[in-house]
Amino acid sequence: MIPQPTTQQALADTTFTLSPDATIGHDDATQTIADRLAAQLRRSTGYDLPVQLGAGTITLSSTGADTLGAEGYELRVDADAVTITAAAAEGVFRGVSTLRQLLPAKAEAGSTQDGPWEIAGTTITDAPRYEYRGVMLDVTRHFFTVDQVKKFIELVSQYKLNRLHLHLSDDQGWRIQVDSWPRLTEYGGSKQVGGGAGGHYTKADFAEIVRYAAAHYLVVVPEIDTPGHTNAALASYAELTADGTAPELYTETEVGFSTLTVGKDRTYEFLDDVFREVAEQTPGALVHLGGDEAHSTPHSDYLTFVPKAAELVVKQGKTVMGWHEIGDAPLPAGTVVQYWGTEDEKAQALAQKAVAGGARLVLSPANRAYLDMKYHAETPLGLDWAGLVSVEQSYSWNPATLIPDVPADAVIGVEAPLWTETLDELAKVEFMVFPRLPGIAELGWSDESALDWPAYRERLAAQAPRWEVLGINFYRAPEIDWA
Ligand code: TNX
């Protein structure tokens, strides 16, 4: 199972068998979760599986004692019943993720399969190590449609992640509608890397992504990258540039050449509008303002800019998130700083400085957690600037000790970013995400004591039949003895 639960005990001589007359019981808060579980199991088993209020053969209960937090749960598999008990619907959803992994892989199939549908008797008590367990999808370098993002959500949500970071603006494209600045998407979103047609999310599209993510217990963290990575915005509105001349749209993959104009009032009027409209569409607490690789912004300007931009996010009632470079600037209380360094001391110093100022850290070390890095020198997709990232390399690190001299409780979690310079279709995304993402998910969820490469390697191998049934184009890394 991935992530490894906190505790799991086998019940001797006990086997549960899902039978044709089974029912799924739920309470008020867990009806949707029950409906989704039933829908999947009906497809694969062909059984009726009526969903009912109250107890069932499988019972979901979200009114348990709050000893495991909102995401924790207890799961019990007896000979004649399965119960998932949590203190909130979210915990029940995490428990259902576990139940799906306990069932035979063919339970994930889209058409009727032969049983038996057996689960070995067990009791599981489980809760996450970290509160933030994320994955990022870059929809700027290549655009992904709402349907593609929904598929991505289905695939990643199996592993108990709870944040979906969407990188929505960059040099190559602006992907989210802003009513007060319509050319951002009309013009700035029209292309992508390679020069082909881009795309963008209308407000209705974005609302649908947020809704679908929420149904999978993923909170969307929208990112508007500033002050660098802004060519698409500058190309759309000449008034945002220093000399009033709009640059061309950009469809290549260099970084660090664009910047908002730090000394212009119009820049902050623009960001005020953008953050207001984006925040309005964001139920989650966090709005990400980027801040990475602002190589064309003089550093003194950068230090002026970051607090002003951060203030505009706070004004919307949101908490600021940004890449670790923002750690050099004064930041609002509670800011979440996303570390993407490798083992370099300059990046670590910025993270340490941010923590000293009260920030919290999400860890995305590029040489470990970047899903766009090649697995090995011959991987046909991806980049290699942070090194080659094998499955073992991506799994074998400890978030608590990655950055020296920061208190363990300053780290609130981990995130695996996927940049898409080389990825223009979902099959390619899947190839980079699987099998590395489940390992980052486990680093975020499981106790430190569970992290052990030789054992993980075997648990990972056992996921392959599920990915085959789901039709995931995963990389059969030779370091794993695939089942
Ligand atoms: C660096 S990491 C970037 C992105 C690129 C990525 C490619 C970071 C915060 N910025 O703009 O897409 O490398 O790996």
Short mmCIF file of C-alpha atoms and ligand atoms in Angstrom, two decimals:
data_model
loop_
_atom_site.label_atom_id
_atom_site.label_comp_id
_atom_site.label_asym_id
_atom_site.label_seq_id
_atom_site.Cartn_x
_atom_site.Cartn_y
_atom_site.Cartn_z
CA MET A 1 0.00 0.00 0.00
CA ILE A 2 1.14 3.56 -0.73
CA PRO A 3 1.36 5.68 1.36
CA GLN A 4 2.15 3.23 4.14
CA PRO A 5 -0.47 3.65 6.91
CA THR A 6 0.53 4.55 10.45
CA THR A 7 -0.46 1.16 11.82
CA GLN A 8 -1.92 -1.91 10.19
CA GLN A 9 -2.75 -5.22 11.84
CA ALA A 10 -3.94 -8.37 10.13
CA LEU A 11 -7.05 -10.12 11.52
CA ALA A 12 -6.16 -13.81 11.57
CA ASP A 13 -8.28 -16.17 9.47
CA THR A 14 -10.56 -13.38 8.35
CA THR A 15 -11.45 -12.60 4.74
CA PHE A 16 -14.09 -10.18 3.55
CA THR A 17 -15.78 -10.93 0.23
CA LEU A 18 -17.80 -8.26 -1.54
CA SER A 19 -20.95 -10.05 -2.65
CA PRO A 20 -23.68 -9.18 -5.17
CA ASP A 21 -26.08 -8.14 -2.38
CA ALA A 22 -23.63 -5.76 -0.67
CA THR A 23 -24.69 -2.22 0.20
CA ILE A 24 -22.79 0.98 0.89
CA GLY A 25 -23.87 2.99 3.93
CA HIS A 26 -22.99 6.60 4.65
CA ASP A 27 -23.91 9.59 6.80
CA ASP A 28 -24.94 13.10 5.79
CA ALA A 29 -21.45 14.35 5.04
CA THR A 30 -20.24 11.31 3.09
CA GLN A 31 -22.98 10.66 0.53
CA THR A 32 -20.88 11.92 -2.39
CA ILE A 33 -17.96 9.77 -1.35
CA ALA A 34 -20.25 6.74 -1.12
CA ASP A 35 -21.78 7.52 -4.52
CA ARG A 36 -18.34 7.71 -6.16
CA LEU A 37 -17.14 4.50 -4.54
CA ALA A 38 -20.33 2.72 -5.56
CA ALA A 39 -20.09 4.03 -9.12
CA GLN A 40 -16.57 2.63 -9.50
CA LEU A 41 -17.33 -0.72 -7.91
CA ARG A 42 -20.52 -1.11 -9.97
CA ARG A 43 -18.46 -0.66 -13.14
CA SER A 44 -15.93 -3.33 -12.21
CA THR A 45 -18.05 -5.84 -10.25
CA GLY A 46 -21.34 -5.46 -12.08
CA TYR A 47 -23.15 -5.53 -8.72
CA ASP A 48 -26.01 -3.16 -7.81
CA LEU A 49 -24.35 -1.81 -4.65
CA PRO A 50 -27.19 0.41 -3.46
CA VAL A 51 -26.09 3.44 -1.47
CA GLN A 52 -28.08 4.11 1.70
CA LEU A 53 -28.15 6.40 4.71
CA GLY A 54 -26.91 4.54 7.80
CA ALA A 55 -25.05 1.25 8.00
CA GLY A 56 -24.25 -0.95 5.01
CA THR A 57 -21.93 -3.81 4.14
CA ILE A 58 -19.36 -1.07 3.68
CA THR A 59 -20.07 1.79 6.08
CA LEU A 60 -18.64 5.29 5.87
CA SER A 61 -18.89 7.34 9.04
CA SER A 62 -17.59 10.89 9.49
CA THR A 63 -18.72 11.46 13.08
CA GLY A 64 -16.00 9.53 14.86
CA ALA A 65 -13.89 10.91 17.70
CA ASP A 66 -11.40 13.54 16.59
CA THR A 67 -8.25 11.79 17.69
CA LEU A 68 -6.65 11.52 14.24
CA GLY A 69 -7.31 14.99 12.81
CA ALA A 70 -9.54 15.84 9.85
CA GLU A 71 -7.66 13.57 7.44
CA GLY A 72 -7.08 10.60 9.75
CA TYR A 73 -9.30 7.52 9.73
CA GLU A 74 -9.75 4.01 11.02
CA LEU A 75 -10.52 1.18 8.64
CA ARG A 76 -11.70 -2.22 9.73
CA VAL A 77 -12.16 -5.18 7.44
CA ASP A 78 -14.10 -8.01 9.12
CA ALA A 79 -15.48 -11.17 7.55
CA ASP A 80 -18.86 -9.59 6.82
CA ALA A 81 -18.34 -5.82 6.94
CA VAL A 82 -15.98 -2.98 6.17
CA THR A 83 -16.10 0.21 8.22
CA ILE A 84 -14.30 3.48 7.69
CA THR A 85 -14.57 5.90 10.58
CA ALA A 86 -13.17 9.43 10.70
CA ALA A 87 -13.89 12.78 12.30
CA ALA A 88 -14.61 14.44 8.95
CA ALA A 89 -15.58 13.56 5.38
CA GLU A 90 -12.01 14.22 4.32
CA GLY A 91 -10.75 11.43 6.57
CA VAL A 92 -13.38 9.08 5.15
CA PHE A 93 -12.16 9.93 1.65
CA ARG A 94 -8.57 9.07 2.66
CA GLY A 95 -9.86 5.80 4.10
CA VAL A 96 -11.66 4.99 0.85
CA SER A 97 -8.35 5.54 -1.00
CA THR A 98 -6.90 2.86 1.25
CA LEU A 99 -9.87 0.54 0.71
CA ARG A 100 -9.42 0.82 -3.06
CA GLN A 101 -5.83 -0.33 -2.68
CA LEU A 102 -6.89 -3.26 -0.50
CA LEU A 103 -9.28 -4.51 -3.19
CA PRO A 104 -7.92 -6.43 -6.18
CA ALA A 105 -6.49 -4.12 -8.87
CA LYS A 106 -9.28 -5.07 -11.27
CA ALA A 107 -11.72 -3.20 -9.00
CA GLU A 108 -10.45 -0.07 -10.81
CA ALA A 109 -11.58 -1.42 -14.20
CA GLY A 110 -14.08 0.40 -16.37
CA SER A 111 -15.93 -2.79 -17.36
CA THR A 112 -17.27 -5.85 -15.56
CA GLN A 113 -14.62 -8.27 -14.29
CA ASP A 114 -14.84 -11.65 -12.63
CA GLY A 115 -14.55 -11.83 -8.83
CA PRO A 116 -13.89 -12.92 -6.21
CA TRP A 117 -13.65 -9.49 -4.56
CA GLU A 118 -11.74 -10.41 -1.45
CA ILE A 119 -9.93 -8.36 1.16
CA ALA A 120 -7.84 -9.90 3.93
CA GLY A 121 -9.16 -8.96 7.39
CA THR A 122 -7.32 -6.00 8.85
CA THR A 123 -7.49 -2.98 11.11
CA ILE A 124 -5.78 0.22 10.05
CA THR A 125 -5.30 3.45 11.96
CA ASP A 126 -3.87 6.20 9.82
CA ALA A 127 -3.17 9.92 9.77
CA PRO A 128 -0.81 12.17 7.79
CA ARG A 129 2.64 13.32 8.85
CA TYR A 130 2.31 16.69 7.04
CA GLU A 131 -0.61 19.01 6.42
CA TYR A 132 0.49 20.03 2.88
CA ARG A 133 0.96 17.26 0.32
CA GLY A 134 0.90 18.68 -3.15
CA VAL A 135 1.45 18.21 -6.82
CA MET A 136 1.90 21.03 -9.33
CA LEU A 137 0.87 21.04 -12.97
CA ASP A 138 2.34 23.69 -15.28
CA VAL A 139 -0.45 24.53 -17.73
CA THR A 140 1.48 27.45 -19.24
CA ARG A 141 4.32 25.91 -21.23
CA HIS A 142 1.78 23.52 -22.66
CA PHE A 143 -1.91 24.01 -22.05
CA PHE A 144 -4.03 21.20 -20.67
CA THR A 145 -7.80 21.22 -21.13
CA VAL A 146 -10.31 20.95 -18.29
CA ASP A 147 -10.90 17.30 -19.18
CA GLN A 148 -7.17 16.58 -19.10
CA VAL A 149 -6.80 18.30 -15.75
CA LYS A 150 -9.73 16.25 -14.41
CA LYS A 151 -8.04 13.05 -15.53
CA PHE A 152 -4.84 14.25 -13.84
CA ILE A 153 -6.84 14.90 -10.64
CA GLU A 154 -8.26 11.37 -10.71
CA LEU A 155 -4.82 9.83 -11.10
CA VAL A 156 -2.96 11.83 -8.47
CA SER A 157 -5.71 11.79 -5.85
CA GLN A 158 -5.24 8.04 -5.31
CA TYR A 159 -2.20 8.77 -3.16
CA LYS A 160 -3.76 10.99 -0.47
CA LEU A 161 -2.43 14.28 -1.83
CA ASN A 162 -4.41 17.31 -0.70
CA ARG A 163 -3.12 20.27 -2.76
CA LEU A 164 -3.26 20.86 -6.51
CA HIS A 165 -0.95 23.75 -7.39
CA LEU A 166 -1.75 25.12 -10.85
CA HIS A 167 0.96 27.22 -12.49
CA LEU A 168 -1.35 29.54 -14.44
CA SER A 169 0.85 32.27 -15.93
CA ASP A 170 4.31 32.36 -17.40
CA ASP A 171 6.29 33.77 -20.32
CA GLN A 172 4.64 31.37 -22.75
CA GLY A 173 1.01 31.85 -21.77
CA TRP A 174 -1.62 33.32 -19.48
CA ARG A 175 -4.17 30.63 -18.76
CA ILE A 176 -6.84 32.05 -16.44
CA GLN A 177 -9.52 34.54 -17.44
CA VAL A 178 -9.32 37.94 -15.76
CA ASP A 179 -12.37 40.00 -16.73
CA SER A 180 -10.74 43.35 -16.06
CA TRP A 181 -7.73 42.52 -18.27
CA PRO A 182 -9.24 40.42 -21.08
CA ARG A 183 -6.23 40.48 -23.43
CA LEU A 184 -4.27 38.36 -20.93
CA THR A 185 -6.06 35.29 -22.16
CA GLU A 186 -7.36 36.46 -25.56
CA TYR A 187 -3.86 37.30 -26.75
CA GLY A 188 -1.50 36.24 -23.96
CA GLY A 189 -3.00 32.77 -23.78
CA SER A 190 -3.14 32.14 -27.50
CA LYS A 191 0.12 30.21 -27.90
CA GLN A 192 2.35 27.73 -26.10
CA VAL A 193 5.84 26.25 -26.31
CA GLY A 194 6.63 25.27 -29.88
CA GLY A 195 4.34 27.95 -31.33
CA GLY A 196 1.12 25.96 -31.47
CA ALA A 197 -2.26 27.11 -30.20
CA GLY A 198 -2.42 27.58 -26.44
CA GLY A 199 -5.62 28.00 -24.51
CA HIS A 200 -7.03 29.26 -21.26
CA TYR A 201 -9.63 28.55 -18.62
CA THR A 202 -12.75 30.69 -18.59
CA LYS A 203 -14.13 31.41 -15.16
CA ALA A 204 -16.61 28.57 -15.64
CA ASP A 205 -13.76 26.23 -16.63
CA PHE A 206 -11.72 27.18 -13.61
CA ALA A 207 -14.71 26.77 -11.30
CA GLU A 208 -15.19 23.27 -12.73
CA ILE A 209 -11.54 22.39 -12.02
CA VAL A 210 -11.84 23.74 -8.47
CA ARG A 211 -15.05 21.77 -7.94
CA TYR A 212 -13.64 18.52 -9.33
CA ALA A 213 -10.46 18.90 -7.29
CA ALA A 214 -12.54 19.52 -4.15
CA ALA A 215 -14.56 16.37 -4.84
CA HIS A 216 -11.22 14.54 -4.72
CA TYR A 217 -10.22 16.43 -1.56
CA LEU A 218 -7.58 18.47 -3.36
CA VAL A 219 -7.46 22.19 -2.63
CA VAL A 220 -6.41 24.24 -5.65
CA VAL A 221 -3.46 26.61 -5.12
CA PRO A 222 -3.45 29.03 -8.07
CA GLU A 223 -0.14 30.58 -9.07
CA ILE A 224 0.29 33.88 -10.87
CA ASP A 225 4.03 34.09 -11.37
CA THR A 226 5.54 37.55 -10.69
CA PRO A 227 7.60 39.70 -11.24
CA GLY A 228 9.50 37.47 -13.70
CA HIS A 229 7.94 34.83 -15.96
CA THR A 230 5.56 37.54 -17.19
CA ASN A 231 6.17 37.85 -20.93
CA ALA A 232 2.63 36.78 -21.81
CA ALA A 233 1.21 39.61 -19.65
CA LEU A 234 3.70 42.17 -20.99
CA ALA A 235 2.93 41.15 -24.57
CA SER A 236 -0.77 41.62 -23.88
CA TYR A 237 -0.51 45.05 -22.20
CA ALA A 238 2.27 47.43 -23.28
CA GLU A 239 1.43 49.69 -20.32
CA LEU A 240 3.00 47.09 -18.02
CA THR A 241 6.42 47.40 -19.65
CA ALA A 242 9.13 49.89 -18.68
CA ASP A 243 9.23 51.65 -22.08
CA GLY A 244 5.60 51.13 -23.09
CA THR A 245 6.49 48.74 -25.90
CA ALA A 246 4.93 45.30 -25.83
CA PRO A 247 7.25 42.37 -26.55
CA GLU A 248 6.28 39.58 -28.94
CA LEU A 249 4.61 36.42 -27.65
CA TYR A 250 7.26 33.89 -26.62
CA THR A 251 7.14 30.18 -27.44
CA GLU A 252 10.60 28.94 -26.51
CA THR A 253 11.83 27.74 -23.13
CA GLU A 254 14.47 30.11 -21.77
CA VAL A 255 13.75 31.58 -18.35
CA GLY A 256 14.59 34.85 -16.59
CA PHE A 257 14.21 37.47 -19.33
CA SER A 258 10.92 39.17 -18.44
CA THR A 259 9.86 41.41 -15.56
CA LEU A 260 6.96 43.50 -14.45
CA THR A 261 7.89 47.17 -13.99
CA VAL A 262 8.46 47.58 -10.28
CA GLY A 263 8.41 51.42 -10.28
CA LYS A 264 5.05 51.83 -12.08
CA ASP A 265 1.77 52.28 -10.19
CA ARG A 266 -0.01 50.54 -13.05
CA THR A 267 1.80 47.31 -12.14
CA TYR A 268 0.10 47.20 -8.75
CA GLU A 269 -3.30 48.20 -10.16
CA PHE A 270 -2.88 45.24 -12.49
CA LEU A 271 -1.91 42.84 -9.71
CA ASP A 272 -4.68 44.13 -7.46
CA ASP A 273 -7.22 43.22 -10.17
CA VAL A 274 -5.60 39.90 -10.96
CA PHE A 275 -5.26 38.73 -7.36
CA ARG A 276 -8.80 39.89 -6.58
CA GLU A 277 -10.32 37.93 -9.46
CA VAL A 278 -8.16 34.87 -8.84
CA ALA A 279 -8.84 34.93 -5.09
CA GLU A 280 -12.58 35.16 -5.77
CA GLN A 281 -12.31 31.86 -7.58
CA THR A 282 -10.22 30.19 -4.90
CA PRO A 283 -11.87 28.55 -1.90
CA GLY A 284 -8.47 27.53 -0.48
CA ALA A 285 -6.39 29.78 1.79
CA LEU A 286 -3.30 30.01 -0.41
CA VAL A 287 -2.54 32.15 -3.46
CA HIS A 288 0.93 31.66 -4.98
CA LEU A 289 2.65 34.75 -6.38
CA GLY A 290 5.63 32.96 -7.91
CA GLY A 291 8.73 35.07 -7.33
CA ASP A 292 11.19 32.62 -8.93
CA GLU A 293 14.03 33.35 -11.32
CA ALA A 294 13.45 37.11 -11.57
CA HIS A 295 16.83 37.49 -13.24
CA SER A 296 15.79 40.64 -15.13
CA THR A 297 14.49 42.43 -12.04
CA PRO A 298 17.23 44.42 -10.25
CA HIS A 299 17.53 42.88 -6.78
CA SER A 300 16.67 46.11 -4.96
CA ASP A 301 13.53 46.32 -7.13
CA TYR A 302 12.74 42.70 -6.33
CA LEU A 303 12.91 43.44 -2.60
CA THR A 304 10.56 46.38 -3.13
CA PHE A 305 8.18 44.38 -5.26
CA VAL A 306 7.65 41.22 -3.22
CA PRO A 307 6.14 42.86 -0.09
CA LYS A 308 3.87 45.03 -2.26
CA ALA A 309 2.62 42.06 -4.26
CA ALA A 310 2.25 40.02 -1.08
CA GLU A 311 0.15 42.78 0.46
CA LEU A 312 -2.26 42.57 -2.49
CA VAL A 313 -2.74 38.85 -1.83
CA VAL A 314 -3.27 39.42 1.89
CA LYS A 315 -5.79 42.16 1.07
CA GLN A 316 -7.94 39.45 -0.54
CA GLY A 317 -7.98 37.48 2.69
CA LYS A 318 -5.51 34.92 1.35
CA THR A 319 -2.21 33.58 2.63
CA VAL A 320 0.81 34.17 0.43
CA MET A 321 2.76 31.30 -1.08
CA GLY A 322 5.86 31.84 -3.22
CA TRP A 323 9.07 30.20 -4.45
CA HIS A 324 11.98 30.42 -2.02
CA GLU A 325 13.54 33.52 -3.61
CA ILE A 326 10.85 35.57 -1.83
CA GLY A 327 12.56 34.60 1.43
CA ASP A 328 14.98 37.49 0.93
CA ALA A 329 12.15 40.02 1.29
CA PRO A 330 10.02 40.87 4.33
CA LEU A 331 6.93 38.66 4.18
CA PRO A 332 3.48 38.72 5.78
CA ALA A 333 2.98 36.46 8.79
CA GLY A 334 2.31 32.84 7.92
CA THR A 335 3.65 33.02 4.36
CA VAL A 336 4.36 29.62 2.82
CA VAL A 337 7.73 29.47 1.09
CA GLN A 338 8.25 26.74 -1.49
CA TYR A 339 11.84 25.49 -1.55
CA TRP A 340 13.00 24.28 -4.97
CA GLY A 341 16.75 24.29 -4.35
CA THR A 342 18.98 21.31 -4.56
CA GLU A 343 21.71 21.11 -1.96
CA ASP A 344 22.92 24.62 -2.60
CA GLU A 345 23.64 26.82 0.37
CA LYS A 346 22.28 30.00 -1.23
CA ALA A 347 18.81 28.49 -1.59
CA GLN A 348 19.00 26.99 1.89
CA ALA A 349 19.96 30.38 3.33
CA LEU A 350 16.86 31.95 1.77
CA ALA A 351 14.66 29.25 3.28
CA GLN A 352 16.33 29.70 6.67
CA LYS A 353 15.90 33.47 6.49
CA ALA A 354 12.21 33.07 5.64
CA VAL A 355 11.68 30.68 8.54
CA ALA A 356 13.46 33.05 10.92
CA GLY A 357 10.93 35.67 9.82
CA GLY A 358 8.00 33.38 10.59
CA ALA A 359 7.41 31.67 7.25
CA ARG A 360 6.59 27.98 6.84
CA LEU A 361 8.14 25.70 4.24
CA VAL A 362 6.85 23.38 1.55
CA LEU A 363 9.69 21.30 0.13
CA SER A 364 10.11 20.65 -3.58
CA PRO A 365 13.85 19.99 -3.92
CA ALA A 366 14.43 19.95 -7.67
CA ASN A 367 16.91 17.06 -7.58
CA ARG A 368 14.32 14.93 -5.73
CA ALA A 369 10.78 16.15 -6.23
CA TYR A 370 10.79 17.66 -9.74
CA LEU A 371 8.74 15.31 -11.86
CA ASP A 372 10.01 16.93 -15.07
CA MET A 373 13.60 15.79 -14.49
CA LYS A 374 14.70 12.86 -16.64
CA TYR A 375 14.92 9.47 -14.93
CA HIS A 376 18.18 8.68 -16.70
CA ALA A 377 20.28 10.16 -19.48
CA GLU A 378 18.23 8.54 -22.24
CA THR A 379 14.74 9.46 -20.98
CA PRO A 380 13.11 10.91 -24.11
CA LEU A 381 11.16 13.55 -22.18
CA GLY A 382 12.02 16.05 -19.49
CA LEU A 383 14.96 18.23 -18.51
CA ASP A 384 18.14 17.52 -16.56
CA TRP A 385 19.35 20.83 -15.13
CA ALA A 386 18.83 19.55 -11.55
CA GLY A 387 20.31 16.16 -12.37
CA LEU A 388 18.80 12.81 -13.24
CA VAL A 389 16.08 11.79 -10.80
CA SER A 390 15.65 8.05 -10.45
CA VAL A 391 12.77 6.57 -8.47
CA GLU A 392 15.12 5.89 -5.57
CA GLN A 393 16.59 9.41 -5.69
CA SER A 394 13.11 10.95 -5.59
CA TYR A 395 12.01 8.81 -2.62
CA SER A 396 15.10 8.58 -0.43
CA TRP A 397 15.17 11.82 1.55
CA ASN A 398 13.70 13.10 4.76
CA PRO A 399 11.67 16.34 4.66
CA ALA A 400 12.50 17.01 8.33
CA THR A 401 16.24 17.21 7.74
CA LEU A 402 16.52 18.39 4.12
CA ILE A 403 17.35 21.97 5.07
CA PRO A 404 19.79 22.28 7.96
CA ASP A 405 19.01 24.50 10.93
CA VAL A 406 15.27 24.87 10.49
CA PRO A 407 12.96 23.56 13.23
CA ALA A 408 11.05 20.47 12.13
CA ASP A 409 7.69 22.18 12.66
CA ALA A 410 8.56 24.91 10.15
CA VAL A 411 8.14 22.29 7.42
CA ILE A 412 4.45 21.90 6.61
CA GLY A 413 4.86 19.49 3.75
CA VAL A 414 6.08 18.50 0.33
CA GLU A 415 5.09 19.12 -3.26
CA ALA A 416 6.09 17.49 -6.53
CA PRO A 417 6.07 20.06 -9.37
CA LEU A 418 5.63 19.06 -12.99
CA TRP A 419 6.89 21.64 -15.49
CA THR A 420 5.75 20.99 -19.01
CA GLU A 421 8.31 22.45 -21.42
CA THR A 422 8.69 18.97 -22.99
CA LEU A 423 5.24 17.58 -22.23
CA ASP A 424 2.41 18.31 -24.62
CA GLU A 425 0.01 15.48 -23.91
CA LEU A 426 -1.37 13.61 -20.95
CA ALA A 427 0.39 10.34 -21.79
CA LYS A 428 3.72 12.17 -21.46
CA VAL A 429 2.60 13.72 -18.18
CA GLU A 430 1.73 10.25 -16.88
CA PHE A 431 5.14 8.93 -17.90
CA MET A 432 6.92 11.52 -15.75
CA VAL A 433 4.47 11.38 -12.83
CA PHE A 434 4.35 7.60 -12.47
CA PRO A 435 6.11 6.00 -10.70
CA ARG A 436 7.71 8.96 -8.87
CA LEU A 437 4.70 10.84 -7.50
CA PRO A 438 3.52 8.06 -5.13
CA GLY A 439 6.92 8.29 -3.39
CA ILE A 440 6.60 12.03 -2.77
CA ALA A 441 3.04 11.42 -1.57
CA GLU A 442 4.37 8.85 0.90
CA LEU A 443 7.05 11.27 2.16
CA GLY A 444 4.23 13.68 2.90
CA TRP A 445 1.89 11.18 4.53
CA SER A 446 3.74 8.35 6.22
CA ASP A 447 5.70 8.38 9.45
CA GLU A 448 9.44 8.74 9.19
CA SER A 449 9.77 5.21 10.57
CA ALA A 450 7.95 3.82 7.49
CA LEU A 451 10.38 5.30 4.99
CA ASP A 452 12.59 2.51 3.77
CA TRP A 453 13.65 2.16 0.13
CA PRO A 454 13.91 -1.66 -0.09
CA ALA A 455 10.42 -2.11 1.37
CA TYR A 456 8.98 0.80 -0.61
CA ARG A 457 10.41 -0.65 -3.81
CA GLU A 458 8.30 -3.77 -3.31
CA ARG A 459 5.17 -1.85 -2.41
CA LEU A 460 5.67 0.29 -5.50
CA ALA A 461 6.01 -2.75 -7.73
CA ALA A 462 2.65 -3.96 -6.44
CA GLN A 463 0.97 -0.78 -7.76
CA ALA A 464 1.70 -1.65 -11.39
CA PRO A 465 -1.36 -3.88 -11.92
CA ARG A 466 -3.55 -0.98 -10.78
CA TRP A 467 -1.87 1.39 -13.24
CA GLU A 468 -2.32 -1.15 -16.01
CA VAL A 469 -6.03 -1.44 -15.26
CA LEU A 470 -6.29 2.36 -15.15
CA GLY A 471 -4.44 2.65 -18.46
CA ILE A 472 -1.70 4.85 -17.02
CA ASN A 473 1.34 5.26 -19.26
CA PHE A 474 3.85 4.74 -16.46
CA TYR A 475 7.61 4.37 -16.80
CA ARG A 476 8.73 0.82 -16.03
CA ALA A 477 11.85 1.94 -14.23
CA PRO A 478 14.36 -0.96 -14.31
CA GLU A 479 15.26 -0.33 -10.64
CA ILE A 480 11.84 -1.83 -9.71
CA ASP A 481 10.92 -5.52 -10.06
CA TRP A 482 7.48 -4.80 -11.49
CA ALA A 483 4.73 -7.19 -10.52
C1 TNX B 1 12.79 26.28 -13.09
S1 TNX B 1 11.80 25.90 -10.49
C2 TNX B 1 11.60 27.00 -13.03
C3 TNX B 1 10.60 26.80 -14.09
C4 TNX B 1 11.06 25.81 -15.10
C5 TNX B 1 11.72 24.65 -14.40
C6 TNX B 1 12.08 23.52 -15.30
C7 TNX B 1 11.15 27.22 -10.74
C8 TNX B 1 10.52 27.83 -9.59
N1 TNX B 1 11.20 27.75 -11.97
O1 TNX B 1 10.32 28.03 -14.71
O2 TNX B 1 9.94 25.37 -15.81
O3 TNX B 1 12.88 25.14 -13.78
O4 TNX B 1 12.53 22.43 -14.57
#
